[in-house]
């Protein structure tokens, strides 16, 4: 038998064996023991095999990068923003690149270029470009150049100087109005690549499988470690950098305030804050695994476009298992705990929300007497528009 057959068999078997042991993460003592959370953890591992393969086996060649989306309703990680479309591609500090296309009309758009680092998503951010930083024509067409040396004079309007450690480009689009904002249409090219990618070989495939399994373990374990920092003080909001100092490819231009929400079966929570003036703000809501709830079919987020504010300007949200009849309901979706994030972007202040857990029987006593409400028919329309917005964004 040829050596390459042995290499391939060993590579595949090692990959499968590693996947088996990664399943132990779900049953660790630092993971809630309820059936829903642990079943979701196993589903997360299965879903994220595809993401690991994309990052470590498929879209890994900086000479032939492709803009691929990271998360969608079926593949999530790291506290994904329910409003978002994330795109990214591998780049390096040696070659020259051109990103070109049409910006679209998402409420928030940021392009970050980052170096490799000590997290599953890289490390130091080299540059962050917002929509207003990107020169484009009247129809929104643009070109962005990445290179270690300056490009020709005309191309320097949109130029990022790369470093030897340059690793990835990430594009974040946050949609406030899900039904009417247009996604970006763009492509990335390596201008100094020479020829097509090489055919696969046994060593390369085996190494990529190994790296994919390692990334899956690392990325899921990383976020379990992170949420347990918030679980130490449940139902209290902290900024990410108040509990962790890792440099990570975080959303630029704002401050996320995060809490581990935790409630009993007979409890609900009332979360209150007056939003600041901001270019964009959102409330994200998910489970223990930093995975957003099923935002196609459940109310599990709101933002500066969709939220209904009280007459005083206050945002009032209710976390509950059953519909409380208020506009800004966060459906706990069968989970006893998870994360909630307030993301203030381009804001004039960063108010910290209050969090009050109450018995379900006392919920309405904890709400203002004149709190706004929603009829069953309005709720159905609210949910229908969410799914239509998801279809528009992802093309399902």
PDB file of C-alpha atoms in Angstrom, residues 310 364-373:
ATOM      1  CA  UNK A 310     -41.962  53.675  26.531  1.00  0.00           C
ATOM      2  CA  UNK A 364     -47.053  42.726  35.885  1.00  0.00           C
ATOM      3  CA  UNK A 365     -46.626  44.374  39.256  1.00  0.00           C
ATOM      4  CA  UNK A 366     -42.984  44.998  38.336  1.00  0.00           C
ATOM      5  CA  UNK A 367     -43.921  46.740  35.069  1.00  0.00           C
ATOM      6  CA  UNK A 368     -45.068  50.366  34.755  1.00  0.00           C
ATOM      7  CA  UNK A 369     -48.814  50.787  35.079  1.00  0.00           C
ATOM      8  CA  UNK A 370     -49.102  52.158  31.521  1.00  0.00           C
ATOM      9  CA  UNK A 371     -46.590  49.771  29.905  1.00  0.00           C
ATOM     10  CA  UNK A 372     -47.071  49.322  26.165  1.00  0.00           C
ATOM     11  CA  UNK A 373     -48.585  46.042  25.026  1.00  0.00           C
TER      12      UNK A 373
END
